Coordinates of C-alpha atoms and ligand atoms in Angstrom, one line a residue:
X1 CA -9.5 -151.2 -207.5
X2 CA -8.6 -154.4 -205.6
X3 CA -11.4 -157.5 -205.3
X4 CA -9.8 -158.5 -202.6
X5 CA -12.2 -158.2 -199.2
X6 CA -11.9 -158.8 -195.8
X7 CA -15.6 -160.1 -196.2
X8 CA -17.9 -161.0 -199.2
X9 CA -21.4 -161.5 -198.7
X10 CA -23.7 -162.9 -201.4
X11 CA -27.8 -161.4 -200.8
X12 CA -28.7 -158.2 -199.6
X13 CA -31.5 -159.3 -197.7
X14 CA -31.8 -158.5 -194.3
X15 CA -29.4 -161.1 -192.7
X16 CA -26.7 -160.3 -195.4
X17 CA -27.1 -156.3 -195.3
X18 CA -27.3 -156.1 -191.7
X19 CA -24.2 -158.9 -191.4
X20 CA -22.2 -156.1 -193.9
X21 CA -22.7 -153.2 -191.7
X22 CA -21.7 -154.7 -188.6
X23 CA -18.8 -156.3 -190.0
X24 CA -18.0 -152.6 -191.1
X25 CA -18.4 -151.3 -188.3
X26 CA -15.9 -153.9 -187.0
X27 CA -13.5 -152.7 -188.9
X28 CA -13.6 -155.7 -191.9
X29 CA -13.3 -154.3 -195.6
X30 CA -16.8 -156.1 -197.1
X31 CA -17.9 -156.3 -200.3
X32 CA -21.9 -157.7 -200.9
X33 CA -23.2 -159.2 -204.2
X34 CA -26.5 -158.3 -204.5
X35 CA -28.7 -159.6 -208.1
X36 CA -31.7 -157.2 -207.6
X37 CA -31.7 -153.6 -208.6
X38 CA -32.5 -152.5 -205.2
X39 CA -31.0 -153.4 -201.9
X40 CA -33.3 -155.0 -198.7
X41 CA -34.7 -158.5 -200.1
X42 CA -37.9 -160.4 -199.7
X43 CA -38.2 -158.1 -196.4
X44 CA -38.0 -154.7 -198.2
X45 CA -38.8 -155.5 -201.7
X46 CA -41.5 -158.2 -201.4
X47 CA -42.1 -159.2 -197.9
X48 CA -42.4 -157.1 -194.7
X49 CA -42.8 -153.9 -195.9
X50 CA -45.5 -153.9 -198.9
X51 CA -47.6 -156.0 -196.5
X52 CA -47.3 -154.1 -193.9
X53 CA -48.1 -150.8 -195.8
X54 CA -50.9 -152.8 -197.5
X55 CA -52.3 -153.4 -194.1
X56 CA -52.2 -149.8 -192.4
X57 CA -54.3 -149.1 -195.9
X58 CA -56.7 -151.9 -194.3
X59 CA -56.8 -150.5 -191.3
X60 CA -57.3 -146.6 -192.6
X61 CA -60.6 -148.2 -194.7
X62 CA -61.8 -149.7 -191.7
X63 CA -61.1 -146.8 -189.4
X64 CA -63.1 -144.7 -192.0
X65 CA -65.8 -147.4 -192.5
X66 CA -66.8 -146.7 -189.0
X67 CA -66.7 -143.0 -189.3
X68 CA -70.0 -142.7 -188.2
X69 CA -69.0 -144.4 -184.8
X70 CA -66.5 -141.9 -184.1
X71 CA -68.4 -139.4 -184.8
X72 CA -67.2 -138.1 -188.6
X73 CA -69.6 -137.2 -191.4
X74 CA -68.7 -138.5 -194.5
X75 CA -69.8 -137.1 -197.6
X76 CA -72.4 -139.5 -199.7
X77 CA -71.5 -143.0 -200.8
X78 CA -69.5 -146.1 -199.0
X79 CA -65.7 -145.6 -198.7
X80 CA -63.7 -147.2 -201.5
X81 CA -59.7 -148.2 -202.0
X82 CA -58.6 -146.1 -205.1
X83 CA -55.5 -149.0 -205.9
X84 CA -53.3 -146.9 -207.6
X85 CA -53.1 -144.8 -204.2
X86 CA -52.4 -147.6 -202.3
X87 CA -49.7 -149.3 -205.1
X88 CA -47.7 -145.3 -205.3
X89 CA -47.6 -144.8 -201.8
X90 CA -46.1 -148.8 -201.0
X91 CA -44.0 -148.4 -203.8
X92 CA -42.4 -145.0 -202.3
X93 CA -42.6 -146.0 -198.7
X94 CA -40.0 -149.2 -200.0
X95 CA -37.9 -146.7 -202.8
X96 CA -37.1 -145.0 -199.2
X97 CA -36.0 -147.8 -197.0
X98 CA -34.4 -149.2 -199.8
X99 CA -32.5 -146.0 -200.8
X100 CA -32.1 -146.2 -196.9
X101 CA -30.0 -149.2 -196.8
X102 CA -27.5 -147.5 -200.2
X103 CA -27.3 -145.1 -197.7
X104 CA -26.3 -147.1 -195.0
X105 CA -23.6 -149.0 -197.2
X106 CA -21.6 -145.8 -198.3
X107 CA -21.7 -145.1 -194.8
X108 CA -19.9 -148.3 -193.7
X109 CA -17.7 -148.1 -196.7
X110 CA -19.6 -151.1 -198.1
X111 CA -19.0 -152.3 -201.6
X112 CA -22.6 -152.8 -203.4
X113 CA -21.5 -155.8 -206.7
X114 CA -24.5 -155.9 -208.4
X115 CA -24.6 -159.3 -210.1
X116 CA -25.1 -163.1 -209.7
X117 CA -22.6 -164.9 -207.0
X118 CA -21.3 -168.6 -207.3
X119 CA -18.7 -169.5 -205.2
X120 CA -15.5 -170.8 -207.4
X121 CA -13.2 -172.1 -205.2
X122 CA -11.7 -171.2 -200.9
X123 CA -12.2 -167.6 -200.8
X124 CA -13.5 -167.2 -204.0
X125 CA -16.7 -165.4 -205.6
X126 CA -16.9 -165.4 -209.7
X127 CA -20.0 -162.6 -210.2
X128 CA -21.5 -164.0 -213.4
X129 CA -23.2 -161.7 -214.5
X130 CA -24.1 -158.1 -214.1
X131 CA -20.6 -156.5 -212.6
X132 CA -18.8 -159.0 -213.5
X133 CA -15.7 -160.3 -211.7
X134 CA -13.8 -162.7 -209.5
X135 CA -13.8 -161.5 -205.8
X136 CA -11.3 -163.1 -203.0
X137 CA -12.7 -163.1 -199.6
X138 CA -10.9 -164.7 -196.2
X139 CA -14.5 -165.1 -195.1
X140 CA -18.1 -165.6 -197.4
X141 CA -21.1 -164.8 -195.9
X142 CA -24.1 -166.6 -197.7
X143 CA -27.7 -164.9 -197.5
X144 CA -29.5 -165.8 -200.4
X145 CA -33.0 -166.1 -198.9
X146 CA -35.9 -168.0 -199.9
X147 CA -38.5 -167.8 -202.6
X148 CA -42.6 -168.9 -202.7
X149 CA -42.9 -172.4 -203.3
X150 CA -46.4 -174.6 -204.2
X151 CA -47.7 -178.1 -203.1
X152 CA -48.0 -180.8 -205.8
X153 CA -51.0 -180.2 -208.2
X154 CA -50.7 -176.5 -207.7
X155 CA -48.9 -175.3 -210.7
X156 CA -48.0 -171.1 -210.1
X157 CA -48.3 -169.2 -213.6
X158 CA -48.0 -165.9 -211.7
X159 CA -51.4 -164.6 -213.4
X160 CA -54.3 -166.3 -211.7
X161 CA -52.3 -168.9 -210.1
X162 CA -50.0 -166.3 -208.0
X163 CA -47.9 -166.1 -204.9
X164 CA -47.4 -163.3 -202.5
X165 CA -44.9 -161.4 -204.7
X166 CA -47.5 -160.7 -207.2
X167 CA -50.5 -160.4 -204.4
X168 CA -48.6 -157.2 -203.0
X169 CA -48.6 -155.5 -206.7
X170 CA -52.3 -156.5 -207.7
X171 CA -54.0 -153.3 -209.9
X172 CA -57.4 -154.5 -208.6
X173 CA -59.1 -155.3 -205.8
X174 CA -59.7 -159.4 -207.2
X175 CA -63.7 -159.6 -206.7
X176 CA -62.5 -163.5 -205.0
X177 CA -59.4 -164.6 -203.8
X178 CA -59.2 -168.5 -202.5
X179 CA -56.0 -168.1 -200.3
X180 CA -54.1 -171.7 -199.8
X181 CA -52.4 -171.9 -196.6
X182 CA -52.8 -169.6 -193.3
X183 CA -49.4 -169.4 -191.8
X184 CA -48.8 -165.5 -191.7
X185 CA -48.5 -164.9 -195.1
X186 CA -51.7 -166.3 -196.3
X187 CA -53.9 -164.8 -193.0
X188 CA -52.1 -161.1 -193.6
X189 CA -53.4 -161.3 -197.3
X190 CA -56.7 -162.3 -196.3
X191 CA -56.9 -159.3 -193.7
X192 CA -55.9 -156.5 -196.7
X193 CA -58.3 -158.2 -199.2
X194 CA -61.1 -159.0 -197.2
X195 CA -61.0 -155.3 -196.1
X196 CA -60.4 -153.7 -199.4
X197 CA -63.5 -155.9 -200.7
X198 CA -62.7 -159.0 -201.9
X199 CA -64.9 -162.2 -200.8
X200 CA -61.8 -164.4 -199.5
X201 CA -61.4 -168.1 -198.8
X202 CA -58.5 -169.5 -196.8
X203 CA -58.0 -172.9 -197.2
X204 CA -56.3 -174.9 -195.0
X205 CA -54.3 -178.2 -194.4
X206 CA -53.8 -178.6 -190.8
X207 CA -57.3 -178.2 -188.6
X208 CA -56.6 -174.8 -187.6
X209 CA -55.6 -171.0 -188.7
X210 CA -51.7 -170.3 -188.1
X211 CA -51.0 -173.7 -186.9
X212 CA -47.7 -172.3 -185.3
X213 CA -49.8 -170.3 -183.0
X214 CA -51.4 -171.4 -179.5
X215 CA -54.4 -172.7 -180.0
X216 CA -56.6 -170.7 -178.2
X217 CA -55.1 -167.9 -180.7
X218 CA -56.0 -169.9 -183.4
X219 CA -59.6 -170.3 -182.4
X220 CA -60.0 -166.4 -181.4
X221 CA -58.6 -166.0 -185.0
X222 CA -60.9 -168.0 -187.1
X223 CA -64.0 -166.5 -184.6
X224 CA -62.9 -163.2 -185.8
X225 CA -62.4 -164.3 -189.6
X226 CA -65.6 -165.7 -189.6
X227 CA -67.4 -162.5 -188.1
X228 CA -65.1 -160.5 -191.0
X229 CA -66.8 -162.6 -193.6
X230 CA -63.5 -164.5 -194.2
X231 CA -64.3 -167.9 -195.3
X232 CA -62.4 -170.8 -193.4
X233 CA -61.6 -174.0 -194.3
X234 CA -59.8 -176.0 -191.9
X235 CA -58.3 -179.9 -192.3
X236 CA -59.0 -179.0 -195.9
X237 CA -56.3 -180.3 -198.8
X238 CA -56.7 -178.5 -202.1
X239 CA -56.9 -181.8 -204.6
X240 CA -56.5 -179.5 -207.9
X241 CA -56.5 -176.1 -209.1
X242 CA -56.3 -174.7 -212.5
X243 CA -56.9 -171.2 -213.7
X244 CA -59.5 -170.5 -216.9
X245 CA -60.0 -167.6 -219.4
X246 CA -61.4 -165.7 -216.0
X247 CA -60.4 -167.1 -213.3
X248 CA -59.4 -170.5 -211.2
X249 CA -61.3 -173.6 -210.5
X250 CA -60.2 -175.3 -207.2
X251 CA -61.2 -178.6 -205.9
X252 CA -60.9 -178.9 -202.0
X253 CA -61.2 -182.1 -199.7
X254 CA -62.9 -181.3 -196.7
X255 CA -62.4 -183.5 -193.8
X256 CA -65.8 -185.3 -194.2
X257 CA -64.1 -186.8 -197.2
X258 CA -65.6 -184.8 -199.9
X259 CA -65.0 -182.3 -202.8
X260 CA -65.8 -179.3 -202.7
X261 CA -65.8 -176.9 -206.0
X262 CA -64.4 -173.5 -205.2
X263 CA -64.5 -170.4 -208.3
X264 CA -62.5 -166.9 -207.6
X265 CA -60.6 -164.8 -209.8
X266 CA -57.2 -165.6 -208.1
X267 CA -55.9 -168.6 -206.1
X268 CA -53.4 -167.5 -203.6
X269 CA -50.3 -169.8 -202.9
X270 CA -49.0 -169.5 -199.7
X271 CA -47.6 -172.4 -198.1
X272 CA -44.2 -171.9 -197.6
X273 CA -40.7 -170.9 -198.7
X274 CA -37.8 -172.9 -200.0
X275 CA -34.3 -172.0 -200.2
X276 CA -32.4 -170.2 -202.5
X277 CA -29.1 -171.8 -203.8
X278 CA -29.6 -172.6 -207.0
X279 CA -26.8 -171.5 -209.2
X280 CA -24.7 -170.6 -206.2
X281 CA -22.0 -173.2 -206.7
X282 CA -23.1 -174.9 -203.2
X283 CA -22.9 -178.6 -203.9
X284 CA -19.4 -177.8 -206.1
X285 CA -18.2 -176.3 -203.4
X286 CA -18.5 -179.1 -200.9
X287 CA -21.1 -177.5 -198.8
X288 CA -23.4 -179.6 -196.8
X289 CA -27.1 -179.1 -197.7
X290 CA -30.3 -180.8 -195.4
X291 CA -33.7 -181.0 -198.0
X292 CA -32.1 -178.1 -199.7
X293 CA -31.1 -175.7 -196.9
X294 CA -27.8 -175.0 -196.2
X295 CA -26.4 -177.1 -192.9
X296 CA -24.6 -174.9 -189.5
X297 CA -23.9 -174.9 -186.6
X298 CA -24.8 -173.2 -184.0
X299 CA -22.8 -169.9 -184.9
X300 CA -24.0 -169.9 -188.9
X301 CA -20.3 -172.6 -189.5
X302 CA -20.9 -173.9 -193.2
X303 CA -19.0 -177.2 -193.1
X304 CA -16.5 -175.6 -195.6
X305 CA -14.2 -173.3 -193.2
X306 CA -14.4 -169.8 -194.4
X307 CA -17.9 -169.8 -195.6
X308 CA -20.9 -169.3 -193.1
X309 CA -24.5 -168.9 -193.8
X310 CA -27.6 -167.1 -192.1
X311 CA -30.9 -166.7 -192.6
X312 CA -34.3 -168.1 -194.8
X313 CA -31.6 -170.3 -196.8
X314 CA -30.0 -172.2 -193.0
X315 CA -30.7 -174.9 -191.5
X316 CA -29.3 -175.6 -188.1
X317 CA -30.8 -179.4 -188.1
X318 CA -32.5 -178.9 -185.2
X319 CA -36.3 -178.6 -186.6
X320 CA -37.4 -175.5 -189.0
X321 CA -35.6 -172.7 -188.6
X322 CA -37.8 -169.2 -188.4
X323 CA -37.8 -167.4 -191.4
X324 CA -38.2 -164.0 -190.3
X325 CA -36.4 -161.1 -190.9
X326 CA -35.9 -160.1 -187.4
X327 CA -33.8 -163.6 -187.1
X328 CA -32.2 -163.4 -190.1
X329 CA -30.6 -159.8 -188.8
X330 CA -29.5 -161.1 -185.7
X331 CA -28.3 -163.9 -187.3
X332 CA -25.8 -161.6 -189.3
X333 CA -24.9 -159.3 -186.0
X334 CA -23.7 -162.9 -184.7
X335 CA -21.9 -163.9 -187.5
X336 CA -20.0 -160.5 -188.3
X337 CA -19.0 -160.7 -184.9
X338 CA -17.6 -163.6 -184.7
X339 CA -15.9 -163.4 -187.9
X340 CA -14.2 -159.9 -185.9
X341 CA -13.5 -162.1 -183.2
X342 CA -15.7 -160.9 -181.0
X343 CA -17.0 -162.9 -177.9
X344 CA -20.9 -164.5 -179.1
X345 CA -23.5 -166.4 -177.9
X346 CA -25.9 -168.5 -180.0
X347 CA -29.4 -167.9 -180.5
X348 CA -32.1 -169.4 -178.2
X349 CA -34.6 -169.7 -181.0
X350 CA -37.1 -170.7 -178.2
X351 CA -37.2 -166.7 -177.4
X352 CA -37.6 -165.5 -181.0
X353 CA -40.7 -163.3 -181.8
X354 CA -43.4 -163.9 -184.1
X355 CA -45.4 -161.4 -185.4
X356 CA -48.2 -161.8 -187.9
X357 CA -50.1 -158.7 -188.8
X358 CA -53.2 -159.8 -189.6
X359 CA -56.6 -158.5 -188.6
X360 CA -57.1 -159.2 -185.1
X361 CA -52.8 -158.7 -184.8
X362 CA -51.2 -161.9 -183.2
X363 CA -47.5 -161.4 -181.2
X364 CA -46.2 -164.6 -179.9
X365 CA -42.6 -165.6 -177.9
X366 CA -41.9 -169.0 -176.3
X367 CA -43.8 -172.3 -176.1
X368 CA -47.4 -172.7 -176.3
X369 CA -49.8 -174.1 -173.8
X370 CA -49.5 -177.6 -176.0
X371 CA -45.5 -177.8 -176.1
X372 CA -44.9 -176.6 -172.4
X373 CA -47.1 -179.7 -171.9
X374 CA -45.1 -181.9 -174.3
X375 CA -41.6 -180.7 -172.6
X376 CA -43.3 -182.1 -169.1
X377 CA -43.9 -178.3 -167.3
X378 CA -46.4 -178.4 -164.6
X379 CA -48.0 -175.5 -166.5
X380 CA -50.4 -172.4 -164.6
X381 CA -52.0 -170.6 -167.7
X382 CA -52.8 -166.5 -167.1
X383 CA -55.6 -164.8 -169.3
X384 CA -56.5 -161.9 -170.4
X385 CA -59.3 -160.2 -172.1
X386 CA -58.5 -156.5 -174.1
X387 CA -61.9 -156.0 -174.1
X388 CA -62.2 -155.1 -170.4
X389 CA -59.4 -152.4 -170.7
X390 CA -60.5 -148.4 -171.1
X391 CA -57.7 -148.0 -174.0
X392 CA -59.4 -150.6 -176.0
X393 CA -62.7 -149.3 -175.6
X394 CA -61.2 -145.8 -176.4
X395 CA -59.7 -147.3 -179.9
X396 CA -63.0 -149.9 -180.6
X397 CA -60.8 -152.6 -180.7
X398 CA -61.8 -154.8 -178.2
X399 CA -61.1 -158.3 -179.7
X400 CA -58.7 -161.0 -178.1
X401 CA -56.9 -161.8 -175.2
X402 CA -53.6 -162.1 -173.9
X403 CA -52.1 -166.0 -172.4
X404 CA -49.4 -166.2 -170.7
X405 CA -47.6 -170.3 -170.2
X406 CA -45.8 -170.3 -166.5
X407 CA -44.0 -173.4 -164.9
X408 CA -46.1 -173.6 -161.6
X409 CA -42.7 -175.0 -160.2
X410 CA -40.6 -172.1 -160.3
X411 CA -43.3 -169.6 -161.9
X412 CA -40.9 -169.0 -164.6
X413 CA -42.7 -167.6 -167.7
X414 CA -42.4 -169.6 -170.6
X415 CA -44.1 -168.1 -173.2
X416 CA -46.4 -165.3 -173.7
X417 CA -49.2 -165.5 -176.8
X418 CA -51.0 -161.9 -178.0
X419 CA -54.1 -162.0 -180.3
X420 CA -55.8 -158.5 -180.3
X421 CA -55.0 -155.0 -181.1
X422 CA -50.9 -153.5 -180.8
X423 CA -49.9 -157.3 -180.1
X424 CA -46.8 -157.2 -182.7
X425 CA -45.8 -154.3 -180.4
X426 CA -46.9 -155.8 -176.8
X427 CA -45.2 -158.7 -177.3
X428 CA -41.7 -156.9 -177.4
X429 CA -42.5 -156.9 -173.6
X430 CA -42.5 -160.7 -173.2
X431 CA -39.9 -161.5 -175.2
X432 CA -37.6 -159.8 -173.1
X433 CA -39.2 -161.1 -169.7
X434 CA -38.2 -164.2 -171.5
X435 CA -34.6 -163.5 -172.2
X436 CA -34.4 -162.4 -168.4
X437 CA -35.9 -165.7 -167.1
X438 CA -38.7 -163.4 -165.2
X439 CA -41.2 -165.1 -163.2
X440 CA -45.3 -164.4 -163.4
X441 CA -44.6 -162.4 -160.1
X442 CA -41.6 -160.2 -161.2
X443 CA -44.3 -159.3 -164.1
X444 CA -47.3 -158.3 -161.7
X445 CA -44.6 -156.0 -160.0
X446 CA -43.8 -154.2 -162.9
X447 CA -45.8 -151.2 -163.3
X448 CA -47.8 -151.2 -166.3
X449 CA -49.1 -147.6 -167.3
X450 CA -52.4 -146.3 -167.0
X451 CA -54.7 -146.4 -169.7
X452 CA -52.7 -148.5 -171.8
X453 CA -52.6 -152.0 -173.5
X454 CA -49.9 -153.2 -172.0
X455 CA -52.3 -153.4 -169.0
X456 CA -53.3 -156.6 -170.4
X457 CA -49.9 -158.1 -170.0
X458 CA -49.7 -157.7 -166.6
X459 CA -53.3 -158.4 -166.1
X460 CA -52.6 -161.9 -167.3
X461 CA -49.3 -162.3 -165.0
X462 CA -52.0 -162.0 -162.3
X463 CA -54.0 -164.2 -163.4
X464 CA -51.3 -166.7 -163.6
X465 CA -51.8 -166.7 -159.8
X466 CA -55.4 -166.7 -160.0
X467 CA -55.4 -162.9 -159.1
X468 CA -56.5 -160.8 -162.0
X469 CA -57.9 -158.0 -160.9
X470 CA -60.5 -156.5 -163.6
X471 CA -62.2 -159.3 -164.1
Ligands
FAD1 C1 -45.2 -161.7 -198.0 C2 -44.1 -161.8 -196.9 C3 -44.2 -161.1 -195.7 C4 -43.3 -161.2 -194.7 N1 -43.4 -160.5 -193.6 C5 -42.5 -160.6 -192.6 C6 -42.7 -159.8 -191.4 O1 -43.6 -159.1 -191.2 N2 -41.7 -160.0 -190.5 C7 -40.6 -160.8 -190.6 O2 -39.8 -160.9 -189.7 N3 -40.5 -161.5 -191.7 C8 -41.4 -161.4 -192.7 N4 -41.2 -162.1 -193.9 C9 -40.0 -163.0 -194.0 C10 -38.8 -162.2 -194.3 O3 -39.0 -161.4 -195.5 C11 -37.6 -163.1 -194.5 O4 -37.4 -163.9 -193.4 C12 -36.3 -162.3 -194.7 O5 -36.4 -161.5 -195.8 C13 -35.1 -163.3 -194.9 O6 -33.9 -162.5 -195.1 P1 -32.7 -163.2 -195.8 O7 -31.6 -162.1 -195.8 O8 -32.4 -164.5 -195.3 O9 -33.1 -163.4 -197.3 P2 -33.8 -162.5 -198.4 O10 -34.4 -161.3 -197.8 O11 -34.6 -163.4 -199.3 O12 -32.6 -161.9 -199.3 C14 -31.8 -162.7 -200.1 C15 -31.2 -161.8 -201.2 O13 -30.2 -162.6 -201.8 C16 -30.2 -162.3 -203.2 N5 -29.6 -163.4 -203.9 C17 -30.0 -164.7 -203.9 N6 -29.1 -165.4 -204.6 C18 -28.1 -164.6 -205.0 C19 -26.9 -164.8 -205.8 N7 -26.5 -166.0 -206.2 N8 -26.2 -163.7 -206.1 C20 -26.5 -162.5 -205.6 N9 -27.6 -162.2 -204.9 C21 -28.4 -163.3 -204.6 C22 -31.7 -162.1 -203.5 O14 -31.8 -161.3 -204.7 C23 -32.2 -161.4 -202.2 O15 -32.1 -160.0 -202.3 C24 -42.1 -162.0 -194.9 C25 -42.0 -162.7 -196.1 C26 -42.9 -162.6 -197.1 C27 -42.8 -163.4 -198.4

């Protein structure tokens, strides 16, 4: 069998899977190294997924912890997680989507080299281990993704000192969990753990939870952690943490300059991904790298023709680059078309979604109250309450809000921010009222069904103007 491809792609995450179909389906001849035993990546094997499943098993416990509420008798005792459940059924709701995408490659005719990559030369892949072999390739594809990394005197020994790839697998329900960092990752964790029973900490750098957010999410956030039970500890630097016979010790500086002494039986690191190249042959090859990321341009270019890059391991120079999986697919749609010579557009990054599934659910597209401000917009804010809508009464989930950032100039939207229940589906909404360049007004005029969530979306487009009309 020839190793000669139209199109090699090193990771099987999902930039480099979804950039191997597409390229398929254009016709290429594509090959994709791939070192894991399953196909998917931090999305499907460690990320996305197992969270996600982790949290619906959250949000069935809480649904049941208020049976009485809805009106369901429940035999004798409190309701309790049976972990073994929960770990089978995660486990076979990824074997699917990760049979799913094997699937999908013999499908699209896809070549699945299960091995390491390094890149040995133009147009050329040596897999060094596994199925070993030298590939030839007019065009590489690099996707290797990112992996957990720690902040200085934070040393990870993957037992009590773990990161999210062994908090998705825990056996137990950890009686304490200190959780260091509350970008999505660490608030997601504190969500499943807090509801499965743990007593949770999250400690935190910057003076508020999921600093990327708006802040008025941020502070309807930490309200709600705080009612959970979640402890929160904001403008807080973690000094030292070591881990014991039974558990971890944790210093903390709090932002009146003191230490504080925390004890759990796990310390959560989640402060961020770095990327992936090691091994890969990327500084041999010539490749431009920026504080380890691999450098592009605006259409995933390495600066060594013939090889492009996408996803958790780019950098386009231009500030950080979202590492989501959503971005890293779209990413590869670009860059297999391209390749095909196909007509493409770059990314506005500005109009990407971010979802973070914690417990209240935050959806947020475009710039926050604070960096309309920065750019110079003559902003008009719109908000929204959930709690006034019939559907969230119906469902007992009446926390949060909906804002939406105008330009009072042109009443242009420019970005939309969801804290409260369905907003990682809502915001799918604003983010193409974004793409379209829609106004507040075009907003109020479109019909938002009856009783529904959504209502709340167009409920704050009136209120842009001033005009909301349930409150
Ligand atoms: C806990 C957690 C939850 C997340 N939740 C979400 C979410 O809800 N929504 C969202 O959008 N994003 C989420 N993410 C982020 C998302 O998983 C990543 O942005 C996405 O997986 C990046 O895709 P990628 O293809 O760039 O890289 P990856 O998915 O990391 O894939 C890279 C692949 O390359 C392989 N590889 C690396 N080097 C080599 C080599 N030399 N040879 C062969 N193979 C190699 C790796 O084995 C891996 O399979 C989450 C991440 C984590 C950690």
């Amino acid at each position: 069998m020839s190793n000669s491809y139209d199109v090699v792609v090193v990771g099987a995450g999902t930039g480099g899977y979804v950039a191997a179909i597409r390229a398929a389906q254009l016709g290429k001849s594509v090959a994709v190294v791939e070192k894991q035993k399953a196909l998917g990546g931090t999305c499907l094997i460690w990320g996305c997924i197992p969270t996600k499943a982790l949290l619906e098993h959250a949000h069935a416990l809480k649904v049941i912890q208020h049976a009485s509420e809805w009106g369901v008798t429940l035999p004798s005792g409190s309701p309790a997680i049976d972990m073994t459940q929960v770990q089978a059924r995660k486990d076979k709701i990824v074997t699917t989507l990760t049979k799913g995408i094997e699937f999908l490659f013999k499908k699209n005719k896809i070549t699945w080299i299960k091995g390491t990559a390094r890149l040995a030369g133009p147009g050329t892949v040596d897999v060094v281990d596994g199925d070993r072999q030298t590939l030839q390739a007019k065009e590489i594809i690099l996707a290797t993704g990112s992996s957990p990394r720690s902040v200085p005197n934070v040393q990870i020994d993957h037992a009590r000192i773990i990161t999210s790839d062994e908090a998705i697998h825990l056996k137990q329900v950890p009686a304490s969990l200190v959780i260091l960092g509350s970008g999505a990752v660490g608030v997601e964790f504190a969500s499943i753990y807090q509801r499965f029973g743990s007593e949770v900490t999250v400690i935190e750098l910057v003076n508020r939870l999921v600093p990327v957010e708006d802040e008025a999410v941020s502070a309807e956030l930490e309200k709600s952690f705080k009612k959970q039970g979640i402890t929160v500890l904001t403008g807080t630097k973690v000094t030292r943490a070591s881990a014991t016979a039974t558990g971890v010790e944790v210093d903390a500086e709090t932002p009146d300059g003191s230490t504080r002494k925390i004890s759990a039986d796990l310390l959560l690191v989640a402060t961020g991904r770095g990327p992936v190249t090691t091994g890969l042959g990327v500084e041999d090859a010539g490749i431009a790298l920026e504080r380890g990321y691999i450098n592009v341009d605006e259409l995933y270019r390495t600066s060594v023709t013939g090889v492009s890059a996408i996803g958790d391991v780019i950098t386009l120079g231009t500030g950080p680059h979202p590492q989501l999986a959503h971005v890293s697919s779209m990413e590869g749609v670009i860059v297999a078309e391209r390749i095909a010579g196909k007509p493409v557009q770059p990314i506005n990054y500005d109009h990407v979604p971010g979802c973070t599934y914690c417990d209240p659910e935050i959806g947020s597209v475009g710039l926050t109250e604070a960096q309309a401000r920065q750019r110079g917009y003559d902003v008009a804010i719109g908000t929204f309450p959930f709690g006034v809508l019939g559907r969230a009464r119906m469902a007992g989930e009446t926390e949060g809000f909906v804002k939406i950032v105008a330009d009072k100039k042109y009443d242009e939207l420019l970005g939309v921010h969801l804290i409260g229940p369905r907003s990682t589906e809502l915001v799918a909404e604003a983010v193409l009222a974004l793409r379209l360049e829609c106004t507040a007004e075009e907003l109020i005029k479109t019909i938002h069904a009856h009783p529904t969530f959504s209502e709340a979306v167009g409920e704050a487009a009136h209120a842009v103007h001033g005009a909301a009309i349930h409150v």
